[in-house]
mmCIF file of C-alpha atoms in Angstrom:
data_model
loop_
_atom_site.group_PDB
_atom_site.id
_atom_site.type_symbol
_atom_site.label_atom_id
_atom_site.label_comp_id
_atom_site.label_asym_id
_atom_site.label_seq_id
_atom_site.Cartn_x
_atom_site.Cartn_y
_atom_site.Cartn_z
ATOM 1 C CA UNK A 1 166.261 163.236 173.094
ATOM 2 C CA UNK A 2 163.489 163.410 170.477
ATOM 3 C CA UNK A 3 160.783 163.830 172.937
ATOM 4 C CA UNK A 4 162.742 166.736 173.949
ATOM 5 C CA UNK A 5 163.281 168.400 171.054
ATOM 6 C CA UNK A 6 159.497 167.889 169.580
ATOM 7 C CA UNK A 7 158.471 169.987 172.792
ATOM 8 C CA UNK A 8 161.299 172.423 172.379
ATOM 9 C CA UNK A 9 160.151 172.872 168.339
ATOM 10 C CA UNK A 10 156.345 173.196 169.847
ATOM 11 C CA UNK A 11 157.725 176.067 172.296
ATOM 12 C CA UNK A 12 159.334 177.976 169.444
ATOM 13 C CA UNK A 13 156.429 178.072 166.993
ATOM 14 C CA UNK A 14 154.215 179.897 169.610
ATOM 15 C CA UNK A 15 156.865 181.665 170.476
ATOM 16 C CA UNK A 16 157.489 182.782 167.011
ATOM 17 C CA UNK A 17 154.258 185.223 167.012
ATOM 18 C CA UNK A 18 155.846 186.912 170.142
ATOM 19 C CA UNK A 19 159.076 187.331 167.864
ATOM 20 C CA UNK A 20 156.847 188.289 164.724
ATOM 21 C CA UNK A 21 156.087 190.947 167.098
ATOM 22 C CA UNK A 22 159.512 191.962 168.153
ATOM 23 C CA UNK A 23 159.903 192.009 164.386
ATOM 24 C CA UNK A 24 157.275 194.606 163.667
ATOM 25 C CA UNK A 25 158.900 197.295 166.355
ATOM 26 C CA UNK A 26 162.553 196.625 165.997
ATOM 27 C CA UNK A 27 163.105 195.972 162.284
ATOM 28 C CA UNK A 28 159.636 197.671 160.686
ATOM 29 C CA UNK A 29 159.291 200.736 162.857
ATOM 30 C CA UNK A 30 162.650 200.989 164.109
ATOM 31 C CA UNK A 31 161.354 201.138 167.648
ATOM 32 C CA UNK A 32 163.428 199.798 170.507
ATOM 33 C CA UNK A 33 160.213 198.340 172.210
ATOM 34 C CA UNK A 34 161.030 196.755 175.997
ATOM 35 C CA UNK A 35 157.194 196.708 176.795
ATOM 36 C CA UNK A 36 157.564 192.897 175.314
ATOM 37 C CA UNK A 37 158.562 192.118 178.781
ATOM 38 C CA UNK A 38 155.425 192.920 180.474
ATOM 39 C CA UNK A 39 153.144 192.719 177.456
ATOM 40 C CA UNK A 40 153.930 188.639 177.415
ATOM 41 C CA UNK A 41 152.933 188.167 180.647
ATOM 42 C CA UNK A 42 149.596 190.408 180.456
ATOM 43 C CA UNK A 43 148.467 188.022 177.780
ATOM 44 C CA UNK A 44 149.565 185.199 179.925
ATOM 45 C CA UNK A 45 147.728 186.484 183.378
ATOM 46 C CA UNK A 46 144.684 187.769 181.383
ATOM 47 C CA UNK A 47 144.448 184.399 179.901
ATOM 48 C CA UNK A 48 144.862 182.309 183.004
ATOM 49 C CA UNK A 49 142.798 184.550 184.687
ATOM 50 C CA UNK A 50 139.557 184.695 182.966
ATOM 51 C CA UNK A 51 139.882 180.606 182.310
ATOM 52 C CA UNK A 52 140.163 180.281 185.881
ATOM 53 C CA UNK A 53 137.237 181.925 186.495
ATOM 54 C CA UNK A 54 135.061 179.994 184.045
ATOM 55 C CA UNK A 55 135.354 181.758 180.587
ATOM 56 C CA UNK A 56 136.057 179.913 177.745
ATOM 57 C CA UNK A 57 139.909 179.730 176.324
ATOM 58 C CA UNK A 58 139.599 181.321 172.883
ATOM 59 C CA UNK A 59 137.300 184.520 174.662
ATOM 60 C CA UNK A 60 140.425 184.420 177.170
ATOM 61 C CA UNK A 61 142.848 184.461 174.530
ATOM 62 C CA UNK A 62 141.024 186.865 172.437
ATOM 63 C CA UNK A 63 140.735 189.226 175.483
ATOM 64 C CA UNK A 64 144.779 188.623 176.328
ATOM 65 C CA UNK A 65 145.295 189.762 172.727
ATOM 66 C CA UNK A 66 143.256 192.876 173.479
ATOM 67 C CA UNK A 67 144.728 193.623 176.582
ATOM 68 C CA UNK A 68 148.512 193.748 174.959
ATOM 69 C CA UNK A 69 147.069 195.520 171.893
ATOM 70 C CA UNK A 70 145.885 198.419 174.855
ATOM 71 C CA UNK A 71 149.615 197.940 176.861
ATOM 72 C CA UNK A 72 151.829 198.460 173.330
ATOM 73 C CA UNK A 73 149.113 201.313 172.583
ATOM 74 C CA UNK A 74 150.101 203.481 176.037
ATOM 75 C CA UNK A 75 153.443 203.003 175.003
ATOM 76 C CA UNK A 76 152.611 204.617 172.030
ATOM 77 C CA UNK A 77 151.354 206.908 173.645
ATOM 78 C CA UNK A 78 153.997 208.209 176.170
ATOM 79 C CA UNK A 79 156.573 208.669 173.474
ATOM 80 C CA UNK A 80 154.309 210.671 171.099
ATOM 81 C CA UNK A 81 152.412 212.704 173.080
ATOM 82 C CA UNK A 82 154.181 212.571 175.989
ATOM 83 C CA UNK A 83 157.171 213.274 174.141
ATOM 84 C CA UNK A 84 159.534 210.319 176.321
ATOM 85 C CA UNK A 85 162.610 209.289 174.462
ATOM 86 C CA UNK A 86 161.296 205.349 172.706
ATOM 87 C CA UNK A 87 163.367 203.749 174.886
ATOM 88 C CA UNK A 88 162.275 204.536 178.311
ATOM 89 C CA UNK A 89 158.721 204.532 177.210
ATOM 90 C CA UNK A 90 159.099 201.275 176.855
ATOM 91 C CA UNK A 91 160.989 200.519 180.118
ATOM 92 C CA UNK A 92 158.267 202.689 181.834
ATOM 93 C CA UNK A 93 155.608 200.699 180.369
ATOM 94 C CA UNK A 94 157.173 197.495 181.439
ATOM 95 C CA UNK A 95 157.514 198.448 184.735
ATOM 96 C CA UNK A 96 154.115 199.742 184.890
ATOM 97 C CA UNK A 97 152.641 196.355 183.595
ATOM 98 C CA UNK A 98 154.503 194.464 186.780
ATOM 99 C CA UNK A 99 152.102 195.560 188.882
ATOM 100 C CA UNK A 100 149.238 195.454 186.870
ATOM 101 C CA UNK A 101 149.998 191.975 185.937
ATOM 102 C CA UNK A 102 149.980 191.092 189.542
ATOM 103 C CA UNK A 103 146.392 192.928 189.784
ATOM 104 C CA UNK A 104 144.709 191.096 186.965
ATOM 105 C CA UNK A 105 145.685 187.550 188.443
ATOM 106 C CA UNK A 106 144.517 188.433 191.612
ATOM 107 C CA UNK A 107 141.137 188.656 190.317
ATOM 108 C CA UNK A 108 140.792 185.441 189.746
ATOM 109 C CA UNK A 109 140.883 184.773 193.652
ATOM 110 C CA UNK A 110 138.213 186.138 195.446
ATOM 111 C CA UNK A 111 140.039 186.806 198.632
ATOM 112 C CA UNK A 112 143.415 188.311 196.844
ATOM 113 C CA UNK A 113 143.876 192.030 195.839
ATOM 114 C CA UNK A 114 147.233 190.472 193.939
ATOM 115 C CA UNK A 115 148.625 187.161 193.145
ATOM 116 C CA UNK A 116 152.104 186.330 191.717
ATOM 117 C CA UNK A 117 150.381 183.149 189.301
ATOM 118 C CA UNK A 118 147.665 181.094 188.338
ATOM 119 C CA UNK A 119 147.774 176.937 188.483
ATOM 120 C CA UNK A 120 145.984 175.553 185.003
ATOM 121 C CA UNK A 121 146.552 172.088 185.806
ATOM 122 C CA UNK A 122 142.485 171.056 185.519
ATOM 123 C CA UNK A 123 141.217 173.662 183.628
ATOM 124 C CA UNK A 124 140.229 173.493 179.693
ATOM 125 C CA UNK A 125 142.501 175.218 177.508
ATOM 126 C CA UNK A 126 142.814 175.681 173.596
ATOM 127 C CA UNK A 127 145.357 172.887 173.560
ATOM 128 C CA UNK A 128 142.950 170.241 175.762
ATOM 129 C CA UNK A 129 140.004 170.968 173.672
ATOM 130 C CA UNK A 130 141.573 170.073 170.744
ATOM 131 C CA UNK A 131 143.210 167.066 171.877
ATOM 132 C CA UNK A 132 139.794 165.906 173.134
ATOM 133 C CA UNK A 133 139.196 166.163 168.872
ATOM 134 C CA UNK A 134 142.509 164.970 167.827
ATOM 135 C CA UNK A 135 142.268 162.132 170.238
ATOM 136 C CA UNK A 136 139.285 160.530 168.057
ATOM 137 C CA UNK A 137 141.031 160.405 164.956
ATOM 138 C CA UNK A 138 143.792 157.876 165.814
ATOM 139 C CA UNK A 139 146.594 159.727 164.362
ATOM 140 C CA UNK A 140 148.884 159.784 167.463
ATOM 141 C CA UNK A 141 149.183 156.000 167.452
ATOM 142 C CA UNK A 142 149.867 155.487 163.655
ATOM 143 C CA UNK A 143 152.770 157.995 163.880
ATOM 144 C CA UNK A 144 154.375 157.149 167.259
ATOM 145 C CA UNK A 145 154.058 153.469 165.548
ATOM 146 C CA UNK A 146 155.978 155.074 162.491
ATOM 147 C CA UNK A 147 158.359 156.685 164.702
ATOM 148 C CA UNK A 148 159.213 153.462 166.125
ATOM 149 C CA UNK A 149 159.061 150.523 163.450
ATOM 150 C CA UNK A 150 160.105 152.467 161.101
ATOM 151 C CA UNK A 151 163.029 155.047 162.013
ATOM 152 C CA UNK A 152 163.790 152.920 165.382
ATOM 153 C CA UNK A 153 163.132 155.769 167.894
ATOM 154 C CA UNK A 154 161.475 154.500 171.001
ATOM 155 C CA UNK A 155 160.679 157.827 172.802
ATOM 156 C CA UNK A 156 157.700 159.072 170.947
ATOM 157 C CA UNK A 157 155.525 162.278 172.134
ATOM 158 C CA UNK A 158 152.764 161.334 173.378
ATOM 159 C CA UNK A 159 150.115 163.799 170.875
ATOM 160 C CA UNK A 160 150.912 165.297 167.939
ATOM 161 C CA UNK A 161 147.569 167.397 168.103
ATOM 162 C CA UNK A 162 149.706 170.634 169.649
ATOM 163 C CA UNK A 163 151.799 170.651 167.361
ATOM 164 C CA UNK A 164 149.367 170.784 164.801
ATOM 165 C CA UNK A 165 147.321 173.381 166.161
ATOM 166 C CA UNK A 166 150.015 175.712 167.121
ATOM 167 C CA UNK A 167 151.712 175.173 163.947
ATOM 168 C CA UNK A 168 148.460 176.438 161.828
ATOM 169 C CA UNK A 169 147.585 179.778 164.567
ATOM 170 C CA UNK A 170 151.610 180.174 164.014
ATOM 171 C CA UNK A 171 151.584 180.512 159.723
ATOM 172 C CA UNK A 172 147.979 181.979 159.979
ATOM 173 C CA UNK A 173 149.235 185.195 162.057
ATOM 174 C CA UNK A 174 152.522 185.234 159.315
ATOM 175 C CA UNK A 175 150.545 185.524 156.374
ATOM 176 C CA UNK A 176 148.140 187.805 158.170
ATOM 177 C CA UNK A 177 151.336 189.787 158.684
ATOM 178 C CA UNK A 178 152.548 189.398 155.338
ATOM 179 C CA UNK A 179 148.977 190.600 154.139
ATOM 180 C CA UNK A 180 149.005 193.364 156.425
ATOM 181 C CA UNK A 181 152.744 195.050 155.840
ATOM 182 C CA UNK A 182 151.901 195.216 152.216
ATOM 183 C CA UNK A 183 148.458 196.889 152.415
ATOM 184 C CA UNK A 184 148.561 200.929 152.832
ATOM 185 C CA UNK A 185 148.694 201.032 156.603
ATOM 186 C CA UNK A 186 151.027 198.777 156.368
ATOM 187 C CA UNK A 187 153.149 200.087 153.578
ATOM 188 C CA UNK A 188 152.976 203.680 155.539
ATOM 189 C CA UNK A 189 154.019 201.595 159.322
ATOM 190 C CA UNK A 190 157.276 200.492 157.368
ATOM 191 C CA UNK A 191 157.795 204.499 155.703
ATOM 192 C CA UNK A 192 157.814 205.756 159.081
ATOM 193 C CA UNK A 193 159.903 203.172 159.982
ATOM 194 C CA UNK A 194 162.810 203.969 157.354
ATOM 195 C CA UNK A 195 162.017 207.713 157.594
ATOM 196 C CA UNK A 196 159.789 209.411 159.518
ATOM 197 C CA UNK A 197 160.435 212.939 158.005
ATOM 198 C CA UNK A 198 159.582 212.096 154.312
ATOM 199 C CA UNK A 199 156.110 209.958 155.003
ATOM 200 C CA UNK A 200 154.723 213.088 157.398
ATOM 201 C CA UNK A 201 155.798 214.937 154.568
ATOM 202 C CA UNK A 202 153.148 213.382 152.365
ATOM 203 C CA UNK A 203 150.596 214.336 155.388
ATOM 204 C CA UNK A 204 150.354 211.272 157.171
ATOM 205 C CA UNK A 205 149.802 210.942 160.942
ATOM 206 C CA UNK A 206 153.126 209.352 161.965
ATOM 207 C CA UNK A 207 152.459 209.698 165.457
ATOM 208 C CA UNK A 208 148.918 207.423 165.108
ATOM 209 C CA UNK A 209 151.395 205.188 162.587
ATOM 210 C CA UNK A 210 153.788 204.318 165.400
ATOM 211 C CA UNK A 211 150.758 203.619 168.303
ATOM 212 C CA UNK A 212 149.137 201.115 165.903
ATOM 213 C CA UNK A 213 152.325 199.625 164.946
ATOM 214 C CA UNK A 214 153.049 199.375 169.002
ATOM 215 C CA UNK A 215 149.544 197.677 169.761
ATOM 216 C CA UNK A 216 150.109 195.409 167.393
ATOM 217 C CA UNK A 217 152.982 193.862 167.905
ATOM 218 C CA UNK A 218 152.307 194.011 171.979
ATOM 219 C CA UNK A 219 149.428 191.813 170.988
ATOM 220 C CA UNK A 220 151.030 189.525 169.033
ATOM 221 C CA UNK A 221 153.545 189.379 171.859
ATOM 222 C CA UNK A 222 150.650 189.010 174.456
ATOM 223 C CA UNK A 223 148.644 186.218 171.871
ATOM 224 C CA UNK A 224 152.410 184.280 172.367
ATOM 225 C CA UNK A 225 151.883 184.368 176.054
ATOM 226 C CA UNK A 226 148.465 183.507 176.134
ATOM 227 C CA UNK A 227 149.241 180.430 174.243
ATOM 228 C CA UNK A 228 152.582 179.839 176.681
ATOM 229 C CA UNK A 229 150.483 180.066 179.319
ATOM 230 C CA UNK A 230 147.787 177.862 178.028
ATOM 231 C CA UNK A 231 150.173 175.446 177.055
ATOM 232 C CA UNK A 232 152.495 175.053 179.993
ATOM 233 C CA UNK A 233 149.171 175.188 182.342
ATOM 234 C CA UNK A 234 150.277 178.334 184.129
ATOM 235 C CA UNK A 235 151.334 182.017 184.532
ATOM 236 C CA UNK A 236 153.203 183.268 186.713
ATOM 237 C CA UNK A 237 154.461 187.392 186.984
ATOM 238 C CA UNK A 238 157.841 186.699 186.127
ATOM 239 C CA UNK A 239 157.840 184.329 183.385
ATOM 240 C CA UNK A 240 158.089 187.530 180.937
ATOM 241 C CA UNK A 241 161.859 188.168 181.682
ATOM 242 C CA UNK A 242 164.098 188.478 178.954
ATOM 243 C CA UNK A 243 161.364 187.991 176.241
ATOM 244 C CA UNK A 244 162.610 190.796 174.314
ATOM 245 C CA UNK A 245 165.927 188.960 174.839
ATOM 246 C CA UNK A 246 164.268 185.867 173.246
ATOM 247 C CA UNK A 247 162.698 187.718 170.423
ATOM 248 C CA UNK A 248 165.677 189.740 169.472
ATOM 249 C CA UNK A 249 167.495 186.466 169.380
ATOM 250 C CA UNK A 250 164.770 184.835 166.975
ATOM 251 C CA UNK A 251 164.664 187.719 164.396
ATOM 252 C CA UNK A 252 168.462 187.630 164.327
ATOM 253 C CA UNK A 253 169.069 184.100 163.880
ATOM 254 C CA UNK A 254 166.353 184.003 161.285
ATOM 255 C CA UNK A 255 167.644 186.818 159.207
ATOM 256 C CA UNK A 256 171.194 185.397 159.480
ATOM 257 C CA UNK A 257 170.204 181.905 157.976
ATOM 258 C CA UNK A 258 167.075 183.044 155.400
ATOM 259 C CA UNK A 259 167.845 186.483 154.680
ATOM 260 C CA UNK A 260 165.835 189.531 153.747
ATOM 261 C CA UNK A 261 164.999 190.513 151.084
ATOM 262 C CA UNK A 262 161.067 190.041 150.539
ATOM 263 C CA UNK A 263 158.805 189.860 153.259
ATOM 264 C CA UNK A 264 157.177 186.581 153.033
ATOM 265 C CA UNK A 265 160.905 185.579 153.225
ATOM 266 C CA UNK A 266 161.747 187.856 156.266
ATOM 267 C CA UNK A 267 158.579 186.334 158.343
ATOM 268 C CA UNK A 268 159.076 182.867 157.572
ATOM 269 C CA UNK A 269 162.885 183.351 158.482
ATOM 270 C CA UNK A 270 161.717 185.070 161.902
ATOM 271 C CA UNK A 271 159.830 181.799 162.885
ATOM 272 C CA UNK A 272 162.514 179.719 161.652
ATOM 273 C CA UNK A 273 164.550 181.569 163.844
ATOM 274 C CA UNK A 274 162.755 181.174 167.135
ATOM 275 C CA UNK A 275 162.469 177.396 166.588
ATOM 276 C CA UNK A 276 166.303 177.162 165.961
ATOM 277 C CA UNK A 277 166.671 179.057 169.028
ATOM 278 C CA UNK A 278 164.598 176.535 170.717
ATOM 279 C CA UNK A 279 166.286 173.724 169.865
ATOM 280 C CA UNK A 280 169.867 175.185 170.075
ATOM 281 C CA UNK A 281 168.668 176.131 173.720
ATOM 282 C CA UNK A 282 167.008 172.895 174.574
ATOM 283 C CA UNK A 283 170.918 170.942 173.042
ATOM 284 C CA UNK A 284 172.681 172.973 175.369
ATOM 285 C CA UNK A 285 170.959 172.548 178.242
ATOM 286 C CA UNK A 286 171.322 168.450 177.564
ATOM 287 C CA UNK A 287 175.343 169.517 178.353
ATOM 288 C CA UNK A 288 176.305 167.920 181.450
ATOM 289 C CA UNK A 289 178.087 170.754 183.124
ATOM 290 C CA UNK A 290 175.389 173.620 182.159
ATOM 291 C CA UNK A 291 172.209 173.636 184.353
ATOM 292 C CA UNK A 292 168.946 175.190 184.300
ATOM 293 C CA UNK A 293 169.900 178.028 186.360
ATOM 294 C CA UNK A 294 172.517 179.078 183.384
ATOM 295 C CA UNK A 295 169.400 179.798 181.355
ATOM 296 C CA UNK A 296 170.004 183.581 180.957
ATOM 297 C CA UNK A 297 173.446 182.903 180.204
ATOM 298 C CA UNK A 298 172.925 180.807 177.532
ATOM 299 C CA UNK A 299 170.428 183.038 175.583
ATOM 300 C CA UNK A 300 172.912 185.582 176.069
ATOM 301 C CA UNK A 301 175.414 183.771 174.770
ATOM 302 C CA UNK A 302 173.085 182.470 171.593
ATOM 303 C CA UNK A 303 172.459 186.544 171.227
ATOM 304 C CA UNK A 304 176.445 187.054 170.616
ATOM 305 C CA UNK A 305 176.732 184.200 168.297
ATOM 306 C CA UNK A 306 174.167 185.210 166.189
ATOM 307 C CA UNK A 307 175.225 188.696 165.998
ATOM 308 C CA UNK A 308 178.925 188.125 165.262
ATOM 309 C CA UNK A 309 178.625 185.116 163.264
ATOM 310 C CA UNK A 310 177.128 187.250 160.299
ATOM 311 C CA UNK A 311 179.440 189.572 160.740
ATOM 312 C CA UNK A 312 182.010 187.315 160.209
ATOM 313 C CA UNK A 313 180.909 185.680 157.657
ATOM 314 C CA UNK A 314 179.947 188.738 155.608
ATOM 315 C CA UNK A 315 183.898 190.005 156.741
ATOM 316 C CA UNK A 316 184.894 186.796 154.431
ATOM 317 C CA UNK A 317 182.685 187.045 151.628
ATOM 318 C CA UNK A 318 183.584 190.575 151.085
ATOM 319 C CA UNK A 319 187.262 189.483 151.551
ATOM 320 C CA UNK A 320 186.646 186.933 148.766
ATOM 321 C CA UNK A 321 185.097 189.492 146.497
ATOM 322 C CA UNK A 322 187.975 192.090 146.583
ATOM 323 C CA UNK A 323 190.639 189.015 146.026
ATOM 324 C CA UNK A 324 188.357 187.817 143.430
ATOM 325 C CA UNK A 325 187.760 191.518 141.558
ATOM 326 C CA UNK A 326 191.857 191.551 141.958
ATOM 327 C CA UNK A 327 192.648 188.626 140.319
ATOM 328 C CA UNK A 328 190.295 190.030 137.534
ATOM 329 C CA UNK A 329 192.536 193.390 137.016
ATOM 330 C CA UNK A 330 195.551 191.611 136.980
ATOM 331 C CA UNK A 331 194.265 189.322 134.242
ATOM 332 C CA UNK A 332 193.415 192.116 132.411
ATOM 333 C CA UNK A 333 196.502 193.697 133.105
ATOM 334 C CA UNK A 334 198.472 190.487 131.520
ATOM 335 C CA UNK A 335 195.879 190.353 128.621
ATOM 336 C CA UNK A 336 196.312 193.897 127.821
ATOM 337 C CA UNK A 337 200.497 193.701 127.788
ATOM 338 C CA UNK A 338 200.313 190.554 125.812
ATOM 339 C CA UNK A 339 198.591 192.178 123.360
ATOM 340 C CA UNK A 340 200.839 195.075 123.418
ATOM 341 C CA UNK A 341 204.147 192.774 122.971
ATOM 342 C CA UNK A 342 201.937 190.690 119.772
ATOM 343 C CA UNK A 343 201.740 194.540 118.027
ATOM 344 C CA UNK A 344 205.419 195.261 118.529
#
């Protein structure tokens, strides 16, 4: 059970920068962005396929991040110039990047004009190089020895170096975002989110405000699949559905735990919220009767929860405050008629 849930908290910090990314559309610019689904797996296939071919990992993952910067860019694109409703740019965009998806991992074979995915089992990734550096140090065996004298669990992972790594790219892109949302692109990204009318009224380009925010946060989304990819030692053309799902699901669940109101707060509840997810997804799969093939129905499920749970909630509080603010008056009330009967 621990072993399990270590790998499902790894998961959910890389797959916090793909809902950092969600983030930046849906709650900064107000953009209902579904490129996510094809943007996670171009940073996945470019990935796999340049390290398949020989490149090294971080020029492959740099070149994944640049490739979902350009997909979140044409999306951009077709609802500003092209003047397509945000929505269906998005879905357009998505279905677009299917193909293309397909067309990038085919060039890694030499004989293939497409291929659906790309094995990693024996190629070098981020995640092996560093372990060939973590291994040296000896740190794996003095915790898993911890783990085991000390709080009696017997299943230990078997490195701790991922979690490590992933864990410092993870808070390095979150205060890179938290830099970045308070600098004057960034403050003018989040005006055009909240309204778009009054910003181009001060004369700024709204329409190149909303393609940058896009690019961005499709390469933060592609960065996440990169990593996935790199990680689970393949990609495959379908492994993007229902990342927006995913993402949505993160940002939610973080906000409903953390709350709001700065943005180093907001961030840091966003990757909170994707490793919750993680976890809460990896318990209920452990449930006898649910199997792996309820997968979609359990992050749907997860999606409902954490959208009527805080409604709820909030329902109550504000319940409590009126009874509360009512119980005041009527004190007041008897305060105010006692002190009427004393002066008679």
């Amino acid at each position: 059970m621990f072993t399990a849930m270590f790998g499902s908290v790894e998961q959910g910090i890389i797959y916090a920068i793909m809902a950092l990314g969600v983030y930046l559309t849906f709650r900064v610019l107000d953009f209902p962005d579904l490129t996510v689904d094809g943007s996670f797996v171009t940073g996945a296939a470019t990935a796999a396929m340049m390290i398949a071919l020989g490149y090294h990992p971080i020029l492959a993952t740099l070149m994944a991040i640049v490739a979902g910067f350009i997909a979140g860019c044409m999306t951009g694109l077709l609802h500003t110039k092209g003047k397509i409703n945000p929505l269906l740019s998005g879905i357009l965009m998505m279905i677009a990047l299917y193909s293309i998806n397909l067309r990038i991992m085919g060039l890694s074979a030499e004989n293939a004009i497409v291929k659906p995915n790309i094995p990693l089992m024996n190629a070098d990734t981020i995640f092996s190089q560093f372990q060939s550096f973590w291994s040296n140090l000896g740190v794996d065996a003095a915790l898993t020895n911890f783990i085991k004298n000390t709080l009696g669990i017997q299943t230990a992972p078997s490195t701790w170096g991922t979690i490590l790594v992933v864990l410092i790219i993870t808070l390095i892109i979150k205060f890179i975002a938290d830099w970045f949302l308070k600098t004057e692109v960034g403050l003018a990204i989040r005006a055009t989110g909240d309204n778009k009318r009054m910003i181009r009224s001060f004369s700024a380009n709204t329409d190149g405000l909303i393609v940058l925010g896009l690019g961005l946060s499709n390469a933060l989304v592609a960065f996440s699949g990169a990593l996935i990819a790199q990680y689970s030692k393949f990609a495959d053309a379908n492994m993007g559905i229902g990342m927006i799902v995913i993402g949505l699901a993160s940002v939610i669940i973080g906000e409903a735990i953390f709350g709001t109101k700065t943005i180093f707060r907001t961030t840091l509840a966003v990757v909170a919220g994707a490793i919750i997810y993680r976890i809460i997804y990896a318990v209920a799969l452990r449930i006898d009767w649910l199997d792996t093939s309820d997968m979609k129905l359990i992050t749907a499920i997860i999606v409902i929860l954490a959208l009527v749970i805080p409604q709820m909630v909030d329902k109550r509080r504000e319940k409590k405050r009126k009874e509360k603010r009512r119980i005041e008056r009527l004190d007041q009330q008897r305060e105010l008629m006692q002190g009427g009967n004393h002066l008679a």
